[in-house]
Coordinates of C-alpha atoms in Angstrom, one line a residue:
M1 CA -72.3 -48.5 14.3
S2 CA -69.5 -51.7 14.2
L3 CA -69.1 -54.0 11.3
L4 CA -71.3 -56.5 13.1
H5 CA -74.6 -53.8 13.6
L6 CA -73.6 -53.2 9.2
Y7 CA -73.6 -57.1 8.8
N8 CA -76.8 -57.4 10.5
I9 CA -78.5 -54.4 8.8
I10 CA -77.9 -56.1 5.4
T11 CA -78.3 -59.6 5.8
G12 CA -81.6 -58.6 7.5
T13 CA -81.0 -60.8 10.5
A14 CA -81.4 -59.5 13.9
R15 CA -78.5 -58.8 16.8
L16 CA -77.8 -61.6 19.3
N17 CA -76.5 -58.9 21.4
N18 CA -76.2 -55.2 20.7
L19 CA -73.7 -54.1 24.3
A20 CA -71.8 -57.4 23.8
Q21 CA -71.0 -56.9 19.8
D22 CA -70.2 -53.5 20.3
I23 CA -67.9 -54.1 22.8
L24 CA -66.1 -57.2 21.1
F25 CA -65.9 -54.7 17.8
Y26 CA -64.1 -51.8 18.6
T27 CA -62.1 -53.9 21.4
V28 CA -61.0 -55.7 18.3
Y29 CA -60.0 -52.3 16.7
V30 CA -58.5 -50.2 19.1
G31 CA -56.4 -53.4 19.7
M32 CA -54.9 -53.1 16.0
L33 CA -54.8 -49.4 15.7
L34 CA -52.5 -49.4 18.9
P35 CA -49.5 -51.2 17.6
D36 CA -49.5 -49.2 14.6
R37 CA -49.4 -46.2 16.3
W38 CA -47.1 -47.2 19.6
P39 CA -44.8 -49.7 18.2
W40 CA -43.1 -50.5 22.0
L41 CA -46.5 -51.3 23.3
I42 CA -46.1 -54.9 21.6
T43 CA -44.4 -56.8 24.7
P44 CA -44.7 -60.5 26.3
R45 CA -47.1 -58.8 29.1
S46 CA -49.0 -57.2 26.9
T47 CA -49.7 -59.8 24.4
D48 CA -50.9 -61.7 27.7
W49 CA -53.2 -58.9 28.3
V50 CA -54.8 -58.3 25.5
Y51 CA -55.4 -62.0 25.5
S52 CA -57.0 -62.1 28.7
L53 CA -58.5 -59.2 27.5
F54 CA -60.7 -60.7 24.9
L55 CA -60.8 -63.4 27.0
A56 CA -62.8 -61.7 29.6
M57 CA -65.2 -59.8 26.8
S58 CA -66.0 -63.8 25.3
I59 CA -67.1 -64.7 28.4
L60 CA -69.4 -61.6 28.9
W61 CA -70.6 -61.7 25.5
I62 CA -71.5 -65.6 27.0
G63 CA -72.9 -64.4 29.6
L64 CA -75.1 -61.3 28.3
C65 CA -76.4 -63.2 25.4
P66 CA -79.8 -64.8 24.9
A67 CA -80.5 -68.2 26.3
E68 CA -81.9 -69.0 23.0
V69 CA -79.4 -68.2 21.2
L70 CA -76.8 -69.1 23.8
L71 CA -75.5 -72.4 22.0
L72 CA -74.9 -70.3 18.9
T73 CA -72.9 -68.1 20.3
G74 CA -71.0 -70.3 22.4
T75 CA -70.3 -72.2 19.4
L76 CA -69.1 -68.6 17.4
V77 CA -67.0 -67.6 20.5
K78 CA -64.9 -71.0 20.8
L79 CA -64.3 -70.2 17.3
F80 CA -63.0 -67.2 18.0
V81 CA -61.3 -68.5 20.7
A82 CA -59.8 -71.3 18.5
C83 CA -57.7 -68.8 16.3
L84 CA -56.5 -66.7 18.7
S85 CA -55.1 -69.9 20.2
I86 CA -53.7 -70.4 16.8
S87 CA -52.0 -67.6 17.0
R88 CA -51.1 -67.3 20.5
L89 CA -48.8 -70.9 20.3
Q90 CA -48.1 -71.6 23.9
V91 CA -50.2 -74.7 24.8
R92 CA -50.9 -74.4 28.8
K93 CA -52.0 -70.5 28.3
V94 CA -54.8 -71.8 25.3
A95 CA -56.0 -75.1 27.2
V96 CA -56.5 -72.5 30.5
Q97 CA -58.1 -69.9 27.8
S98 CA -60.5 -72.8 26.1
S99 CA -61.5 -74.8 29.4
L100 CA -62.7 -71.3 30.9
V101 CA -64.8 -70.7 27.5
A102 CA -66.1 -74.0 27.6
I103 CA -66.8 -73.6 31.5
A104 CA -68.7 -70.6 31.0
E105 CA -70.8 -72.0 28.5
I106 CA -71.8 -75.2 30.3
I107 CA -72.7 -73.0 33.3
C108 CA -74.8 -70.2 31.6
L109 CA -76.6 -73.4 30.4
Y110 CA -77.3 -74.8 33.0
L111 CA -78.3 -71.8 34.9
R112 CA -80.6 -70.4 31.9
R113 CA -82.2 -73.2 31.0
P114 CA -82.8 -75.1 34.2
G115 CA -85.2 -77.5 32.5
M116 CA -83.1 -78.7 29.4
D117 CA -82.4 -82.6 30.4
R118 CA -79.0 -83.5 31.8
A119 CA -78.0 -85.4 29.4
I120 CA -77.6 -82.9 26.8
I121 CA -75.5 -81.2 29.6
R122 CA -73.8 -84.1 30.1
G123 CA -72.9 -84.7 25.8
L124 CA -72.2 -80.7 25.9
I125 CA -69.5 -81.4 28.6
V126 CA -68.2 -84.0 26.0
I127 CA -68.2 -82.4 23.5
D128 CA -66.5 -79.3 25.0
S129 CA -64.3 -81.5 27.2
A130 CA -63.4 -83.1 23.0
W131 CA -63.1 -79.6 21.9
V132 CA -60.6 -78.3 24.2
L133 CA -58.6 -81.5 23.4
V134 CA -58.4 -81.2 19.7
L135 CA -57.2 -77.5 20.1
V136 CA -54.0 -78.0 22.9
A137 CA -53.1 -81.0 20.2
F138 CA -53.5 -79.0 17.7
V139 CA -51.5 -76.2 19.0
W140 CA -49.1 -78.7 20.2
I141 CA -48.4 -79.5 17.1
L142 CA -48.2 -76.1 15.4
R143 CA -45.7 -74.9 17.8
Q144 CA -43.3 -77.8 17.4
S145 CA -43.7 -77.5 14.0
V146 CA -42.9 -73.6 14.0
Q147 CA -39.5 -74.5 16.0
A148 CA -38.1 -77.3 14.2
S149 CA -39.0 -74.8 11.1
F150 CA -37.0 -72.1 13.2
F151 CA -34.7 -74.2 14.1
N152 CA -33.4 -75.5 11.2
Y153 CA -33.7 -72.1 9.7
Y154 CA -31.7 -70.6 12.5
E155 CA -29.0 -73.8 11.7
A156 CA -28.4 -73.7 8.3
R157 CA -27.4 -69.4 8.8
A158 CA -25.4 -70.6 11.8
L159 CA -23.8 -73.4 9.4
Q160 CA -23.4 -70.8 6.3
S161 CA -21.1 -68.4 9.1
E162 CA -18.5 -70.8 9.8
Q163 CA -18.5 -71.9 6.5
S164 CA -17.7 -68.4 5.3
A165 CA -15.2 -68.5 8.6
F166 CA -13.8 -71.7 7.3
K167 CA -13.3 -70.2 3.6
G168 CA -11.7 -66.8 5.3
L169 CA -9.6 -68.4 7.4
L170 CA -8.5 -70.5 4.1
R171 CA -7.9 -68.4 2.4
M172 CA -5.3 -66.6 4.6
V173 CA -3.1 -69.4 4.4
C174 CA -3.8 -70.6 0.8
D175 CA -3.4 -69.7 -2.9
V176 CA -7.1 -70.4 -4.1
V177 CA -10.6 -72.0 -2.4
I178 CA -12.3 -74.3 -3.9
E179 CA -15.4 -76.5 -3.2
L180 CA -15.8 -80.0 -4.7
D181 CA -19.1 -81.9 -4.9
S182 CA -19.1 -85.7 -4.0
Q183 CA -18.4 -86.7 -8.2
L184 CA -15.2 -84.2 -7.1
C185 CA -16.7 -81.3 -9.5
V186 CA -16.5 -77.8 -8.9
V187 CA -18.5 -76.1 -8.0
G188 CA -18.7 -72.8 -6.8
P189 CA -17.6 -69.4 -7.9
T190 CA -14.4 -70.2 -9.6
T191 CA -12.8 -66.6 -10.8
H192 CA -9.4 -67.0 -8.3
L193 CA -9.3 -70.3 -9.7
C194 CA -9.7 -69.0 -12.9
A195 CA -7.0 -66.4 -12.1
F196 CA -4.8 -68.4 -10.3
L197 CA -4.4 -71.1 -13.5
L198 CA -4.2 -67.8 -16.0
R199 CA -7.4 -68.4 -17.7
G200 CA -9.5 -66.2 -18.6
S201 CA -13.2 -67.2 -18.1
S202 CA -14.7 -68.1 -14.8
R203 CA -17.3 -70.3 -16.1
A204 CA -15.0 -72.6 -18.0
L205 CA -14.0 -74.3 -15.1
E206 CA -17.7 -74.7 -13.4
G207 CA -19.0 -78.2 -13.4
I208 CA -15.4 -80.0 -14.6
P209 CA -13.6 -82.8 -12.7
F210 CA -11.4 -81.2 -10.7
M211 CA -9.1 -84.2 -11.6
D212 CA -8.6 -82.8 -15.0
L213 CA -6.8 -79.7 -13.5
M214 CA -4.2 -82.0 -12.3
Q215 CA -1.0 -83.3 -14.3
K216 CA 0.6 -85.9 -12.0
E217 CA -1.3 -89.2 -12.5
E218 CA -0.4 -90.2 -8.7
D219 CA -1.3 -86.8 -7.2
K220 CA -5.1 -87.4 -8.6
T221 CA -4.8 -90.8 -7.5
H222 CA -3.7 -89.3 -3.7
L223 CA -6.6 -87.1 -3.9
R224 CA -9.1 -89.0 -4.4
E225 CA -8.0 -91.8 -1.7
V226 CA -8.1 -88.3 0.7
C227 CA -11.4 -86.9 -0.8
T228 CA -12.8 -90.2 -0.7
R229 CA -11.7 -91.3 2.8
R230 CA -14.0 -91.8 5.6

């Protein structure tokens, strides 16, 4: 007994299609168990096969459902395909997948309800076309956002690695390496600076102007000119 069947029993509603619901449920269930048992199955090619299988099952569900609930089934299938599309983030494949589902719904509706008004059919075509365009646009925007987030993350990691490398090179030739903010105040760890100046507490130098550690006024002026030079 699938969860869909159990839901129908609890709510007292009739099942739209026994075979399609059971096949869809157990396919999703097995698909969720396989990656936990064999993680090496998760590859780009296997992912494409899984999405293709879900697409075929969705179209089969539309084709096997009763004619009187065809519109409701098509709406549920399109929502299911939309969830898969959001998780996929591949614009071209999302466009093809959503278009195939919409075409399958229109064809089944046209063949199984030959007496339906043509104006209704044209309205459904317009609605499905708008739905596909909105879904593709949403997936494209989401993909751009995710790519930008990953780019910013890896760029920050790369800059952090470069900064660590530069600090390592400076420590090889300098006695002490410190960091200053825009106000020329000491930031970051000051343990080595305190040891170099023979000061016991490393917290005593955090946030203080670096100019206060210099004795000569000409050195302060020269450092300020060098640090503020563009």
